[in-house]
Short mmCIF file of C-alpha atoms and ligand atoms in Angstrom, two decimals:
data_model
loop_
_atom_site.label_atom_id
_atom_site.label_comp_id
_atom_site.label_asym_id
_atom_site.label_seq_id
_atom_site.Cartn_x
_atom_site.Cartn_y
_atom_site.Cartn_z
CA MET A 3 -5.20 13.00 31.95
CA ARG A 4 -1.55 11.66 32.89
CA ASP A 5 2.07 13.25 32.66
CA LEU A 6 4.39 11.76 30.59
CA ASN A 7 7.36 10.73 32.63
CA GLU A 8 9.85 9.23 30.42
CA TYR A 9 10.84 9.04 26.63
CA ARG A 10 12.84 5.82 25.93
CA ILE A 11 14.53 5.47 22.67
CA ALA A 12 15.07 1.76 21.52
CA THR A 13 17.83 0.78 19.03
CA SER A 14 16.29 -2.71 18.29
CA PRO A 15 13.12 -4.43 17.73
CA GLU A 16 13.68 -6.78 20.90
CA GLU A 17 14.69 -3.80 23.28
CA ALA A 18 11.55 -1.71 22.27
CA VAL A 19 9.47 -4.61 23.66
CA ALA A 20 11.57 -5.16 26.72
CA MET A 21 11.46 -1.39 27.13
CA LEU A 22 7.78 -1.37 26.99
CA LYS A 23 7.25 -4.30 29.25
CA ALA A 24 9.54 -2.97 32.01
CA GLY A 25 7.09 -0.47 32.97
CA PRO A 26 6.47 1.12 35.76
CA GLY A 27 3.04 2.25 34.68
CA LYS A 28 1.45 2.01 31.06
CA GLY A 29 3.93 2.48 28.03
CA ARG A 30 3.16 3.17 24.16
CA TYR A 31 5.34 2.73 21.17
CA ILE A 32 5.61 5.98 19.33
CA ALA A 33 6.79 6.35 15.69
CA GLY A 34 5.63 9.38 13.69
CA GLY A 35 3.59 10.52 16.74
CA THR A 36 0.97 11.87 14.34
CA ASP A 37 -1.68 9.91 16.16
CA LEU A 38 -0.32 9.65 19.52
CA TYR A 39 0.19 13.37 20.40
CA LEU A 40 -3.38 14.15 18.96
CA GLY A 41 -4.60 14.47 22.70
CA PRO A 42 -3.16 14.54 25.90
CA PRO A 43 -1.06 11.18 26.75
CA ASP A 44 -2.73 8.39 27.80
CA CYS A 45 0.41 6.52 28.92
CA ASP A 46 3.17 7.05 31.66
CA PHE A 47 5.97 6.73 29.16
CA VAL A 48 6.47 6.15 25.50
CA VAL A 49 9.27 3.98 23.45
CA ASP A 50 10.59 5.68 20.40
CA ILE A 51 10.93 3.14 17.71
CA ASN A 52 12.47 5.17 15.08
CA GLN A 53 15.98 4.24 15.68
CA ALA A 54 15.32 0.34 15.91
CA GLY A 55 16.05 -0.49 12.52
CA LEU A 56 12.58 -0.60 11.35
CA GLY A 57 12.54 1.69 8.39
CA GLY A 58 12.85 1.03 4.76
CA ILE A 59 11.46 -0.60 1.80
CA ALA A 60 13.25 -3.52 -0.06
CA SER A 61 12.63 -6.48 -2.43
CA THR A 62 13.80 -9.84 -1.40
CA ASN A 63 15.61 -12.48 -3.93
CA GLN A 64 12.28 -14.13 -4.11
CA GLY A 65 10.66 -11.10 -5.07
CA ASP A 66 8.54 -10.35 -1.78
CA VAL A 67 8.62 -6.83 -0.78
CA LEU A 68 9.20 -5.90 2.85
CA ILE A 69 8.35 -2.76 4.50
CA GLY A 70 9.40 -1.67 7.80
CA ALA A 71 6.84 -0.47 10.22
CA ALA A 72 8.73 2.68 10.97
CA THR A 73 8.84 3.76 7.28
CA PRO A 74 7.31 7.21 6.89
CA LEU A 75 4.05 7.21 4.22
CA GLN A 76 6.05 9.65 2.31
CA ASP A 77 8.83 7.09 1.50
CA CYS A 78 5.93 4.57 0.61
CA VAL A 79 4.74 7.38 -2.15
CA ASN A 80 8.26 7.64 -3.65
CA SER A 81 9.27 3.98 -3.37
CA LYS A 82 10.44 2.43 -6.89
CA VAL A 83 9.70 -0.96 -5.38
CA LEU A 84 6.16 -0.35 -4.37
CA GLN A 85 5.65 1.60 -7.80
CA LYS A 86 6.06 -1.50 -9.44
CA PHE A 87 4.08 -3.73 -7.05
CA ALA A 88 0.50 -4.29 -8.22
CA GLY A 89 0.15 -1.05 -10.36
CA GLY A 90 1.87 1.02 -7.60
CA GLU A 91 -1.68 1.32 -5.65
CA VAL A 92 -0.02 1.08 -2.19
CA CYS A 93 2.12 4.36 -3.48
CA LYS A 94 -1.13 6.07 -4.56
CA VAL A 95 -3.24 5.32 -0.98
CA ALA A 96 -0.04 6.61 0.83
CA GLY A 97 -0.23 9.88 -1.11
CA GLN A 98 -3.68 10.24 -0.02
CA CYS A 99 -3.10 10.02 3.69
CA GLY A 100 -3.21 13.80 5.28
CA ASN A 101 -1.31 16.14 3.72
CA ARG A 102 2.66 16.09 2.95
CA PRO A 103 4.00 17.21 6.35
CA VAL A 104 1.81 14.64 8.06
CA ARG A 105 3.16 11.78 5.31
CA THR A 106 6.74 12.87 5.94
CA THR A 107 6.46 12.05 9.89
CA ALA A 108 3.60 9.56 9.98
CA THR A 109 4.58 5.94 9.43
CA ILE A 110 3.16 2.99 7.94
CA GLY A 111 3.17 0.86 11.03
CA GLY A 112 1.44 3.72 13.10
CA ASN A 113 -1.23 3.88 10.56
CA ILE A 114 -1.91 0.04 10.83
CA CYS A 115 -1.41 -0.22 14.76
CA ASN A 116 -3.54 2.74 15.66
CA ALA A 117 -6.29 0.32 14.59
CA LEU A 118 -8.82 2.71 13.44
CA PRO A 119 -11.63 1.49 11.18
CA SER A 120 -10.68 4.55 9.12
CA ALA A 121 -6.97 3.92 8.46
CA ASP A 122 -6.16 4.50 4.95
CA MET A 123 -3.50 2.06 4.28
CA VAL A 124 -5.28 -1.18 5.47
CA PRO A 125 -7.42 -1.94 2.86
CA VAL A 126 -5.24 -1.65 0.14
CA LEU A 127 -2.63 -3.80 2.19
CA MET A 128 -5.53 -6.45 2.85
CA ALA A 129 -6.16 -6.64 -0.65
CA LEU A 130 -2.69 -7.31 -1.52
CA ASP A 131 -2.39 -10.18 1.02
CA ALA A 132 0.01 -8.28 3.64
CA VAL A 133 1.64 -10.34 6.07
CA CYS A 134 2.45 -8.64 9.31
CA PHE A 135 5.99 -9.57 11.31
CA ILE A 136 5.15 -9.30 15.21
CA VAL A 137 8.14 -9.14 17.25
CA ASP A 138 8.22 -10.21 21.26
CA GLU A 139 11.09 -10.12 23.49
CA GLU A 140 12.49 -13.51 22.51
CA SER A 141 10.05 -14.49 19.46
CA GLN A 142 8.58 -13.64 16.19
CA GLU A 143 5.13 -14.20 14.73
CA SER A 144 4.08 -13.66 11.08
CA ILE A 145 0.15 -13.41 10.66
CA SER A 146 -2.03 -12.25 7.91
CA LEU A 147 -3.26 -8.57 8.20
CA ASN A 148 -6.81 -9.93 7.86
CA GLU A 149 -6.03 -11.47 11.25
CA PHE A 150 -4.54 -8.39 12.98
CA PHE A 151 -7.43 -6.30 14.17
CA LEU A 152 -9.92 -7.12 17.12
CA GLY A 153 -12.11 -3.99 17.20
CA PRO A 154 -11.56 -0.38 17.22
CA ARG A 155 -8.12 0.38 18.48
CA LYS A 156 -7.61 -3.06 19.32
CA THR A 157 -5.21 -5.57 17.93
CA VAL A 158 -3.48 -8.85 18.55
CA LEU A 159 -0.31 -7.30 19.61
CA ASP A 160 -0.71 -6.75 23.29
CA LYS A 161 2.69 -5.35 24.36
CA ARG A 162 4.46 -6.84 20.96
CA LEU A 163 5.80 -4.69 18.42
CA LEU A 164 4.92 -4.59 14.49
CA ALA A 165 8.03 -4.98 13.07
CA GLY A 166 7.09 -4.83 9.42
CA LEU A 167 5.04 -6.00 6.64
CA ALA A 168 5.63 -8.58 3.60
CA LEU A 169 3.79 -8.30 0.25
CA PRO A 170 4.13 -11.59 -1.51
CA GLN A 171 5.90 -11.88 -4.72
CA ASP A 172 2.90 -13.62 -6.46
CA VAL A 173 0.61 -10.73 -5.84
CA ALA A 174 3.07 -8.31 -7.44
CA SER A 175 1.10 -8.78 -10.89
CA TRP A 176 -2.41 -8.52 -9.74
CA VAL A 177 -4.47 -5.94 -11.03
CA CYS A 178 -5.38 -3.79 -7.99
CA GLU A 179 -7.78 -0.51 -7.87
CA THR A 180 -8.57 1.78 -4.84
CA TYR A 181 -10.75 4.71 -4.04
CA LYS A 182 -10.95 6.83 -0.88
CA LEU A 183 -14.47 8.73 -0.62
CA THR A 184 -13.76 11.65 1.37
CA ARG A 185 -15.39 15.12 1.69
CA SER A 186 -11.89 16.94 1.33
CA ALA A 187 -8.30 15.55 0.61
CA GLU A 188 -7.44 15.80 4.33
CA ASP A 189 -10.40 14.48 5.92
CA ILE A 190 -10.80 10.74 7.01
CA ALA A 191 -12.43 8.28 4.49
CA LEU A 192 -16.44 8.03 4.47
CA VAL A 193 -15.63 4.78 2.62
CA GLN A 194 -12.26 3.11 1.73
CA ILE A 195 -11.98 0.35 -0.66
CA ALA A 196 -9.48 -1.75 -2.62
CA VAL A 197 -10.28 -4.46 -5.39
CA SER A 198 -7.66 -6.79 -6.64
CA MET A 199 -7.93 -10.06 -9.10
CA ALA A 200 -5.55 -12.57 -10.65
CA VAL A 201 -6.50 -14.31 -13.74
CA GLU A 202 -5.07 -17.50 -14.74
CA ASP A 203 -5.86 -19.29 -18.12
CA GLY A 204 -8.97 -16.90 -18.62
CA ALA A 205 -10.56 -17.29 -15.13
CA LEU A 206 -10.57 -15.25 -12.20
CA ALA A 207 -8.20 -17.15 -9.62
CA GLN A 208 -7.68 -14.67 -6.76
CA VAL A 209 -10.38 -11.97 -5.81
CA ARG A 210 -10.09 -9.55 -2.82
CA ILE A 211 -12.49 -6.85 -2.08
CA ALA A 212 -11.23 -5.08 1.23
CA LEU A 213 -13.20 -2.18 2.81
CA GLY A 214 -12.43 0.53 5.57
CA SER A 215 -14.48 2.98 7.86
CA VAL A 216 -17.70 0.73 7.49
CA ALA A 217 -17.34 -1.71 10.31
CA PRO A 218 -15.60 -1.78 13.62
CA VAL A 219 -12.49 -2.87 11.84
CA PRO A 220 -11.15 -3.06 8.22
CA MET A 221 -12.61 -5.81 6.64
CA ARG A 222 -12.68 -8.24 3.52
CA CYS A 223 -16.06 -8.97 1.81
CA GLN A 224 -15.46 -12.86 1.37
CA LEU A 225 -19.06 -13.66 0.30
CA ALA A 226 -18.66 -11.21 -2.71
CA GLU A 227 -15.33 -12.64 -3.49
CA GLU A 228 -16.69 -16.03 -3.53
CA GLN A 229 -19.25 -15.33 -6.15
CA LEU A 230 -16.44 -14.39 -8.63
CA VAL A 231 -13.51 -16.91 -7.76
CA GLY A 232 -13.34 -19.36 -10.47
CA LEU A 233 -15.25 -17.68 -13.34
CA LYS A 234 -13.99 -17.52 -16.68
CA LEU A 235 -13.80 -13.68 -17.58
CA ALA A 236 -16.14 -14.12 -20.59
CA GLU A 237 -18.70 -15.18 -17.90
CA ILE A 238 -18.79 -12.15 -16.04
CA THR A 239 -21.71 -9.80 -16.83
CA GLN A 240 -22.81 -6.27 -15.60
CA ASP A 241 -25.75 -7.87 -13.70
CA LEU A 242 -23.52 -10.14 -12.09
CA VAL A 243 -21.12 -7.34 -10.95
CA GLU A 244 -24.05 -5.80 -9.75
CA ILE A 245 -25.22 -8.50 -7.73
CA VAL A 246 -21.83 -9.25 -6.27
CA SER A 247 -21.78 -5.16 -5.30
CA VAL A 248 -25.01 -5.60 -3.29
CA ILE A 249 -23.48 -8.68 -1.78
CA ALA A 250 -20.57 -6.57 -0.57
CA ALA A 251 -22.86 -3.78 0.49
CA GLY A 252 -24.89 -6.36 2.59
CA GLU A 253 -21.45 -7.62 4.50
CA CYS A 254 -20.50 -4.08 5.84
CA LYS A 255 -21.66 -2.81 9.21
CA PRO A 256 -21.16 1.03 9.39
CA ILE A 257 -22.41 3.28 11.88
CA ASP A 258 -24.03 6.94 11.69
CA ASP A 259 -21.56 9.55 12.38
CA HIS A 260 -21.50 13.43 11.57
CA ARG A 261 -19.60 12.50 8.29
CA ALA A 262 -21.98 10.35 6.71
CA SER A 263 -25.19 8.18 7.54
CA ALA A 264 -24.69 4.34 7.85
CA GLU A 265 -27.43 3.82 4.98
CA TYR A 266 -25.32 6.38 2.59
CA ARG A 267 -22.03 4.23 3.51
CA VAL A 268 -23.74 1.15 2.55
CA ASP A 269 -25.13 2.47 -0.87
CA MET A 270 -21.58 3.85 -1.37
CA VAL A 271 -20.00 0.30 -1.00
CA ARG A 272 -22.25 -0.99 -3.73
CA VAL A 273 -21.55 1.75 -6.18
CA LEU A 274 -17.85 1.86 -5.35
CA THR A 275 -17.56 -1.91 -5.51
CA LYS A 276 -19.21 -2.06 -8.85
CA ARG A 277 -16.80 0.91 -10.41
CA LEU A 278 -13.72 -0.87 -8.90
CA ILE A 279 -14.61 -4.42 -10.23
CA CYS A 280 -15.44 -2.92 -13.84
CA ARG A 281 -11.94 -0.96 -13.60
CA VAL A 282 -9.91 -4.06 -12.53
CA LEU A 283 -11.56 -6.30 -15.24
CA ALA A 284 -10.70 -3.69 -17.55
CA GLY A 285 -7.24 -3.86 -16.21
CA HIS A 286 -7.37 -7.43 -17.37
CA GLY A 287 -8.39 -6.58 -20.91
CA MET A 288 -12.22 -7.27 -20.29
CA ASP A 289 -14.36 -4.31 -21.73
CA SER A 290 -17.69 -5.89 -21.46
CA CYS A 291 -18.40 -4.48 -18.04
CA LYS A 292 -17.60 -1.04 -19.09
CA TYR A 293 -19.91 1.69 -17.82
CA ASN A 294 -20.00 5.43 -17.76
CA ASP A 295 -18.10 5.92 -14.35
CA PRO A 296 -18.27 9.30 -13.43
CA THR A 297 -14.88 8.94 -11.17
CA ASP A 298 -12.84 7.38 -14.23
CA GLY A 299 -9.52 9.37 -13.76
CA ASP A 300 -10.37 10.40 -10.53
CA ASN A 301 -7.66 9.21 -8.20
CA GLY A 302 -9.40 10.67 -4.85
CA GLY A 303 -8.09 13.34 -2.91
CA ALA A 304 -4.23 13.69 -2.26
CA ALA A 305 -3.07 17.01 -0.40
C1 LIG B 430 -3.41 16.47 10.07
C2 LIG B 430 -3.47 15.05 10.17
C3 LIG B 430 -4.23 14.38 9.17
C4 LIG B 430 -4.40 13.00 9.13
N1 LIG B 430 -4.92 12.32 7.63
C5 LIG B 430 -4.73 10.93 7.83
C6 LIG B 430 -5.56 10.50 6.50
O1 LIG B 430 -6.11 11.04 5.62
N2 LIG B 430 -5.48 9.07 6.67
C7 LIG B 430 -5.20 8.25 7.89
O2 LIG B 430 -5.39 7.05 7.69
N3 LIG B 430 -4.74 8.68 8.95
C8 LIG B 430 -4.60 10.16 9.02
N4 LIG B 430 -3.99 10.69 10.06
C9 LIG B 430 -3.89 10.00 11.02
C10 LIG B 430 -2.43 9.38 11.40
O3 LIG B 430 -1.45 10.50 10.64
C11 LIG B 430 -1.85 7.91 10.46
O4 LIG B 430 -2.63 7.11 11.01
C12 LIG B 430 -0.45 7.86 10.82
O5 LIG B 430 0.08 6.87 9.62
C13 LIG B 430 0.07 7.41 12.19
O6 LIG B 430 1.40 7.07 12.05
P1 LIG B 430 2.41 7.61 13.34
O7 LIG B 430 3.67 6.94 12.80
O8 LIG B 430 2.26 8.88 13.34
O9 LIG B 430 1.80 6.60 14.57
P2 LIG B 430 2.00 7.34 16.18
O10 LIG B 430 1.06 8.41 16.42
O11 LIG B 430 3.54 7.06 16.60
O12 LIG B 430 1.27 5.69 16.75
C14 LIG B 430 0.04 5.55 16.48
C15 LIG B 430 -0.55 4.28 17.51
O13 LIG B 430 0.01 3.27 17.05
C16 LIG B 430 1.23 2.65 17.98
N5 LIG B 430 2.25 1.99 17.27
C17 LIG B 430 3.03 2.82 16.01
N6 LIG B 430 3.86 2.16 15.73
C18 LIG B 430 3.99 0.94 16.12
C19 LIG B 430 4.44 -0.26 15.91
N7 LIG B 430 5.30 -0.51 14.91
N8 LIG B 430 4.28 -1.44 16.58
C20 LIG B 430 2.94 -1.47 17.57
N9 LIG B 430 2.45 -0.13 17.72
C21 LIG B 430 2.80 0.88 17.19
C22 LIG B 430 1.37 3.56 19.04
O14 LIG B 430 1.80 3.22 20.15
C23 LIG B 430 0.01 4.62 18.85
O15 LIG B 430 -0.66 3.63 19.60
C24 LIG B 430 -3.72 12.15 10.16
C25 LIG B 430 -3.09 12.80 11.15
C26 LIG B 430 -3.24 14.04 11.43
C27 LIG B 430 -2.64 14.61 12.48
#
């Protein structure tokens, strides 16, 4: 355990990076602090990014949605811009993170940068092709969220800062469904899943199946997605959806822990993938895959 020697407040993203790199010792960015302050500090100083101009949600003239990394999760829940994007699934998922006091402080950037396999916001953002803006002292980079995670609590950032995210305009009309399987509303997910699809000329042009809590990092099920891309809606049967769901379950690599066994998680990935694919297809006006879904109308826990 270390003593926290200094609390620095940055007024711009570049200044935040410079402050972190300046040392001495190990520094950490702090946004809401709901993760960082859970245990004793593992750093010598922190750099507060709440005054660095990284809060807020806006749409650009092109229709992309920009979300500042220091935006509290409750602002994501309430955002009119996000409510209109892909059926408002980002708002729904944000509303399932912790409880209201936590969401008022916790930020979307902190949820991503803690790089926990169970971070609630990541699967839905992956399923909506989110792009990360990363800032260094004198340079900027944008990368897909799919490439952001290197392992549990490990990201590509090093000492750089996540400034924010963009959701591309062409994704706004996709149909997206999510589900957080959890023991209680405030517990972390046993399985997190987000499925999104775009239809063009009666065929599936884009398919995303993203999972959390079932591998060392949040993941996309690319093999399962590939089975569906290009198919005419009329070609999709319940049997095919079952096969795709089994493939998705085969792609994840969960661990046993005190919350659930790996075997249970794998089977839940199969079940939930099937349910969400059917819900998304129904959202595209296709009822042939409809089956008795016991969680229909159940949006997961929100405290
Ligand atoms: C009671 C409780 C319930 C919770 N429930 C949930 C839940 O249901 N689902 C869930 O997913 N999480 C949950 N959490 C975890 C936590 O609240 C979220 O992960 C939250 O979004 C973290 O955001 P923060 O702003 O507080 O991050 P912080 O604690 O400020 O930072 C977290 C980590 O990210 C780094 N960081 C933060 N912002 C940046 C940035 N812009 N660039 C680079 N690095 C950065 C920090 O250095 C730190 O390592 C819960 C926490 C508590 C205390």
